[in-house]
Coordinates of N, CA and C and ligand atoms in Angstrom, one line a residue:
X1185 N 0.9 -1.3 -0.1 CA 0.0 0.0 -0.1 C 0.8 1.2 0.0
X1186 N 0.6 2.4 -0.8 CA 1.3 3.4 -0.9 C 1.1 4.2 0.2
X1187 N 2.0 5.4 0.6 CA 1.8 5.9 1.7 C 0.6 7.0 1.5
X1188 N 0.4 7.5 0.3 CA -0.8 8.3 -0.1 C -2.2 7.6 0.3
X1189 N -2.1 6.3 -0.2 CA -3.3 5.5 0.0 C -3.7 5.3 1.6
X1190 N -2.6 5.0 2.2 CA -2.8 4.8 3.6 C -3.3 6.0 4.5
X1191 N -2.7 7.1 4.0 CA -3.1 8.4 4.6 C -4.6 8.9 4.4
X1192 N -5.0 8.6 3.1 CA -6.5 8.9 2.5 C -7.3 8.1 3.3
X1193 N -7.0 6.7 3.5 CA -7.7 5.8 4.2 C -7.8 6.3 5.7
X1194 N -6.8 6.5 6.3 CA -6.7 6.7 7.7 C -7.5 8.0 8.1
X1195 N -7.5 9.2 7.3 CA -8.2 10.2 7.7 C -9.6 10.2 7.4
X1196 N -10.1 9.5 6.6 CA -11.5 9.5 6.5 C -12.2 9.9 5.3
X1197 N -13.5 9.1 5.2 CA -14.5 9.6 4.0 C -15.6 10.3 4.7
X1198 N -16.0 11.4 4.1 CA -17.1 12.2 4.7 C -18.2 12.4 3.6
X1199 N -19.5 12.1 3.9 CA -20.5 12.4 3.1 C -21.2 13.8 3.6
X1200 N -21.4 14.8 2.6 CA -21.9 16.0 2.8 C -23.3 16.0 2.3
X1201 N -24.2 16.3 3.0 CA -25.6 16.6 2.5 C -25.9 17.9 2.9
X1202 N -26.1 18.7 1.7 CA -26.1 20.1 1.9 C -26.8 20.7 0.5
X1203 N -27.9 21.4 0.7 CA -28.7 21.9 -0.6 C -28.2 23.3 -1.2
X1204 N -27.4 24.0 -0.2 CA -26.9 25.4 -0.7 C -25.5 25.1 -1.4
X1205 N -25.4 25.6 -2.7 CA -24.3 25.4 -3.4 C -23.0 26.2 -2.8
X1206 N -23.2 27.2 -2.2 CA -21.9 27.7 -1.6 C -21.4 27.1 -0.5
X1207 N -22.5 26.9 0.5 CA -22.0 26.1 1.6 C -21.4 24.6 1.3
X1208 N -22.2 24.2 0.2 CA -21.6 22.7 -0.1 C -20.3 22.8 -0.8
X1209 N -19.9 23.8 -1.5 CA -18.6 24.1 -2.1 C -17.7 24.5 -1.0
X1210 N -18.1 25.1 0.1 CA -16.9 25.6 1.1 C -16.7 24.3 2.0
X1211 N -17.6 23.6 2.3 CA -17.4 22.2 3.0 C -16.5 21.3 2.2
X1212 N -16.8 21.2 0.9 CA -16.1 20.3 0.0 C -14.6 20.7 0.1
X1213 N -14.5 22.0 -0.4 CA -13.0 22.4 -0.5 C -12.3 22.4 0.6
X1214 N -12.9 22.7 1.7 CA -12.1 22.7 3.1 C -11.9 21.2 3.4
X1215 N -12.7 20.3 3.6 CA -12.4 19.0 3.7 C -11.5 18.2 2.8
X1216 N -11.6 18.7 1.6 CA -10.5 18.0 0.6 C -9.2 18.4 1.0
X1217 N -9.2 20.0 1.3 CA -7.8 20.5 1.6 C -7.1 20.0 2.8
X1218 N -8.0 19.4 3.6 CA -7.3 18.8 4.9 C -7.3 17.3 4.6
X1219 N -7.5 17.0 3.6 CA -7.1 15.4 3.1 C -8.2 14.4 3.2
X1220 N -9.5 14.9 3.5 CA -10.6 13.9 3.6 C -11.0 13.6 2.3
X1221 N -11.4 12.2 2.0 CA -12.3 12.0 0.9 C -13.7 12.5 1.0
X1222 N -14.1 13.2 0.0 CA -15.4 13.7 0.1 C -16.4 13.2 -0.8
X1223 N -17.7 12.9 -0.3 CA -18.9 12.7 -1.3 C -19.8 13.7 -0.9
X1224 N -20.7 13.9 -1.9 CA -21.7 15.1 -1.6 C -22.9 14.9 -2.3
X1225 N -23.9 15.4 -1.8 CA -25.3 15.6 -2.3 C -26.2 16.7 -2.2
X1226 N -26.8 17.3 -3.0 CA -27.8 18.3 -2.6 C -29.2 17.7 -2.4
X1227 N -29.3 16.7 -2.7 CA -30.7 16.0 -2.6 C -30.6 15.0 -1.3
X1228 N -31.4 15.6 -0.4 CA -31.7 14.8 0.7 C -32.3 13.3 0.5
X1229 N -33.0 13.2 -0.4 CA -33.7 11.8 -0.7 C -32.7 10.9 -1.1
X1230 N -31.5 11.4 -1.5 CA -30.4 10.5 -2.1 C -29.5 10.0 -1.0
X1231 N -29.6 10.7 0.2 CA -28.7 10.7 1.2 C -28.5 9.1 1.8
X1232 N -29.7 8.6 2.2 CA -29.6 7.3 2.7 C -29.0 6.1 1.8
X1233 N -29.4 6.4 0.6 CA -28.8 5.2 -0.5 C -27.4 5.5 -0.5
X1234 N -26.8 6.7 -0.7 CA -25.5 7.1 -0.6 C -24.7 6.5 0.7
X1235 N -25.2 6.8 1.8 CA -24.7 6.2 3.1 C -24.5 4.8 3.0
X1236 N -25.4 4.0 2.5 CA -25.5 2.5 2.4 C -24.4 2.2 1.5
X1237 N -24.3 2.7 0.4 CA -23.4 2.4 -0.5 C -22.0 2.7 -0.3
X1238 N -21.7 3.7 0.3 CA -20.3 4.1 0.5 C -19.9 4.1 2.0
X1239 N -20.7 3.9 2.8 CA -20.3 3.8 4.4 C -19.3 4.9 4.7
X1240 N -19.7 5.9 4.7 CA -18.7 7.1 5.0 C -18.2 6.9 6.4
X1241 N -17.3 7.6 7.0 CA -16.8 7.7 8.3 C -17.5 8.8 9.1
X1242 N -18.2 9.7 8.3 CA -18.9 10.6 9.2 C -19.8 11.4 8.1
X1243 N -20.8 11.8 8.6 CA -21.9 12.5 7.6 C -22.0 14.0 8.2
X1244 N -21.9 15.0 7.2 CA -22.5 16.4 7.5 C -23.7 16.5 7.1
X1245 N -24.8 17.0 7.9 CA -26.1 16.9 7.2 C -26.6 18.3 7.7
X1246 N -27.0 19.0 6.5 CA -27.9 20.1 6.6 C -29.3 20.0 7.2
X1247 N -29.8 20.7 8.0 CA -31.1 20.4 8.5 C -32.2 20.7 7.5
X1248 N -32.1 22.0 6.9 CA -33.1 22.5 6.0 C -32.9 22.2 4.6
X1249 N -33.4 21.3 4.2 CA -33.3 20.8 2.8 C -34.4 20.9 2.1
X1250 N -34.5 21.1 0.8 CA -35.7 21.1 -0.1 C -36.4 19.9 0.1
X1251 N -37.8 20.1 0.5 CA -38.8 19.2 0.4 C -38.8 18.0 1.5
X1252 N -37.6 18.2 2.1 CA -37.7 17.3 3.3 C -36.7 17.8 4.5
X1253 N -36.8 17.3 5.6 CA -36.1 17.7 6.6 C -34.8 16.9 7.1
X1254 N -33.7 17.4 7.4 CA -32.6 16.7 7.7 C -32.8 15.7 9.2
X1255 N -33.9 16.3 9.8 CA -34.2 15.4 11.0 C -34.7 14.1 10.7
X1256 N -35.6 14.1 9.6 CA -36.1 12.8 9.2 C -35.0 11.7 8.4
X1257 N -34.0 12.5 7.9 CA -32.9 11.7 7.4 C -32.1 11.1 8.6
X1258 N -31.7 11.9 9.4 CA -31.3 11.5 10.7 C -31.8 10.3 11.6
X1259 N -33.1 10.6 11.6 CA -33.8 9.4 12.3 C -33.8 8.2 11.4
X1260 N -33.8 8.3 10.2 CA -34.0 6.9 9.5 C -32.5 6.4 9.6
X1261 N -31.5 7.2 9.5 CA -30.1 6.7 9.8 C -29.9 5.9 10.9
X1262 N -30.3 6.7 12.0 CA -30.2 6.3 13.4 C -31.1 5.0 13.7
X1263 N -32.0 4.8 12.8 CA -32.9 3.5 13.1 C -32.4 2.4 12.3
X1264 N -31.5 2.5 11.5 CA -31.1 1.4 10.6 C -29.7 0.7 11.1
X1265 N -29.6 -0.6 11.5 CA -28.7 -1.2 12.1 C -27.4 -1.2 11.6
X1266 N -27.5 -1.1 10.1 CA -26.3 -1.2 9.3 C -25.6 0.0 9.0
X1267 N -26.3 1.3 9.5 CA -25.6 2.5 9.3 C -25.6 3.4 10.5
X1268 N -26.3 3.0 11.6 CA -26.5 3.7 12.8 C -25.3 4.3 13.4
X1269 N -24.1 3.5 13.3 CA -22.8 3.7 14.0 C -22.2 4.9 13.4
X1270 N -22.5 5.3 12.1 CA -21.9 6.5 11.4 C -22.3 7.7 12.1
X1271 N -21.2 8.6 12.6 CA -21.5 9.8 13.3 C -22.1 10.9 12.2
X1272 N -22.9 11.6 12.7 CA -23.6 12.7 12.1 C -23.3 14.1 12.8
X1273 N -22.7 14.9 11.9 CA -22.6 16.3 12.5 C -23.8 17.2 11.7
X1274 N -24.5 17.6 12.4 CA -25.8 18.6 11.7 C -25.2 19.9 11.8
X1275 N -25.5 20.7 10.5 CA -25.2 22.3 10.4 C -26.4 22.7 9.9
X1276 N -26.5 23.9 10.7 CA -27.8 24.7 10.2 C -27.9 25.8 10.6
X1277 N -28.5 27.0 10.0 CA -28.4 28.2 10.3 C -29.6 28.7 11.8
X1278 N -30.3 27.7 12.1 CA -31.2 27.7 13.3 C -30.2 28.2 14.5
X1279 N -30.8 29.1 15.0 CA -30.0 29.6 16.1 C -30.5 29.5 17.6
X1280 N -31.9 29.2 17.6 CA -32.5 29.0 18.8 C -32.1 27.8 19.8
X1281 N -32.2 28.1 21.1 CA -31.9 27.0 21.9 C -32.6 25.6 21.7
X1282 N -33.9 25.9 21.5 CA -34.9 24.9 21.4 C -34.5 24.1 20.1
X1283 N -34.0 24.7 19.0 CA -33.7 24.0 17.6 C -32.5 23.1 18.1
X1284 N -31.3 23.7 18.8 CA -30.3 23.0 19.1 C -30.5 21.5 19.9
X1285 N -31.6 21.9 20.9 CA -31.9 20.7 21.7 C -32.5 19.6 20.8
X1286 N -33.4 20.0 19.8 CA -34.2 19.2 19.0 C -33.3 18.5 18.0
X1287 N -32.3 19.2 17.6 CA -31.2 18.7 16.6 C -30.5 17.6 17.4
X1288 N -29.9 17.8 18.6 CA -29.3 16.9 19.2 C -30.1 15.7 19.7
X1289 N -31.5 15.9 20.0 CA -32.3 14.9 20.4 C -32.5 14.0 19.1
X1290 N -32.3 14.5 18.0 CA -32.6 13.7 16.7 C -31.7 12.4 16.6
X1291 N -30.6 12.4 17.5 CA -29.8 11.3 17.4 C -28.2 11.7 16.7
X1292 N -28.3 12.9 16.2 CA -27.0 13.2 15.7 C -25.8 13.3 16.7
X1293 N -24.6 13.2 16.5 CA -23.6 13.3 17.5 C -23.2 14.6 17.9
X1294 N -23.4 15.5 16.8 CA -23.0 17.0 17.2 C -23.6 18.0 16.3
X1295 N -23.6 19.3 16.6 CA -24.4 20.2 15.9 C -23.5 21.5 15.8
X1296 N -23.3 21.9 14.6 CA -22.5 23.2 14.4 C -23.4 24.1 13.7
X1297 N -23.4 25.4 14.1 CA -24.3 26.3 13.8 C -23.7 27.2 12.4
X1298 N -24.4 27.5 11.5 CA -23.9 28.2 10.2 C -24.0 29.7 10.4
X1299 N -23.2 30.7 10.1 CA -21.9 30.2 9.3 C -21.1 29.5 10.2
X1300 N -20.3 28.4 9.6 CA -19.3 27.8 10.3 C -18.1 28.7 10.5
X1301 N -17.4 28.3 11.8 CA -16.2 28.9 12.1 C -15.1 27.7 11.6
X1302 N -14.0 27.9 10.9 CA -13.5 26.7 10.3 C -12.6 25.9 11.2
X1303 N -11.8 26.4 12.2 CA -11.3 25.7 13.4 C -12.1 24.8 14.2
X1304 N -13.2 25.5 14.8 CA -14.0 24.6 15.6 C -14.6 23.6 14.7
X1305 N -15.1 23.7 13.5 CA -15.7 22.8 12.6 C -14.7 21.7 12.3
X1306 N -13.5 21.9 12.1 CA -12.7 21.0 11.9 C -12.3 20.0 13.1
X1307 N -12.4 20.8 14.2 CA -12.2 19.9 15.6 C -13.3 19.0 15.9
X1308 N -14.6 19.5 15.4 CA -15.7 18.5 15.8 C -15.7 17.4 14.9
X1309 N -15.3 17.6 13.8 CA -15.0 16.5 12.7 C -14.0 15.5 13.3
X1310 N -12.9 16.0 13.8 CA -11.9 15.3 14.2 C -12.3 14.3 15.3
X1311 N -13.1 15.2 16.2 CA -13.5 14.5 17.3 C -14.5 13.3 17.1
X1312 N -15.4 13.4 16.2 CA -16.4 12.4 16.0 C -16.3 11.5 14.9
X1313 N -15.2 11.7 13.9 CA -15.3 10.8 12.9 C -14.9 9.3 13.5
X1314 N -15.5 8.3 13.0 CA -15.2 6.9 13.3 C -14.6 6.2 12.2
X1315 N -13.1 6.0 12.3 CA -12.5 5.4 11.3 C -12.6 3.8 11.3
X1316 N -12.7 3.2 12.3 CA -12.9 1.9 12.4 C -14.5 1.5 12.9
X1317 N -15.0 0.5 12.3 CA -16.3 0.1 12.8 C -16.1 -1.0 13.7
Ligands
LIG585 MN1 -30.1 23.9 3.4

């Protein structure tokens, strides 16, 4: 195994579910620049099948998606024993405390308010990413 492959494997694969093009580009470029493998979708209805197909080491989940809620996707993931171990970091512009509680109660591992601050955002990812199942 080459050193490059080993590094890419060890740092992890992240699925981004985000329907805002600018946020998606920001997350994608940032995570790639730090060496993560990145998959993404703007379509929340595609998220579950992508998770099952690629088994990412962490999921970044926007809560406000067109047509459906990130809450519903989180609940579906956390109810599925094949994928419920995968950590989910919710990102949302919701700022109220009730929203934060509701987001954490949905089963995700962490919550990061938008607009994100880069250093804390990366720390949350490093803290929660699960490289071995
Ligand atoms: Mn959104």
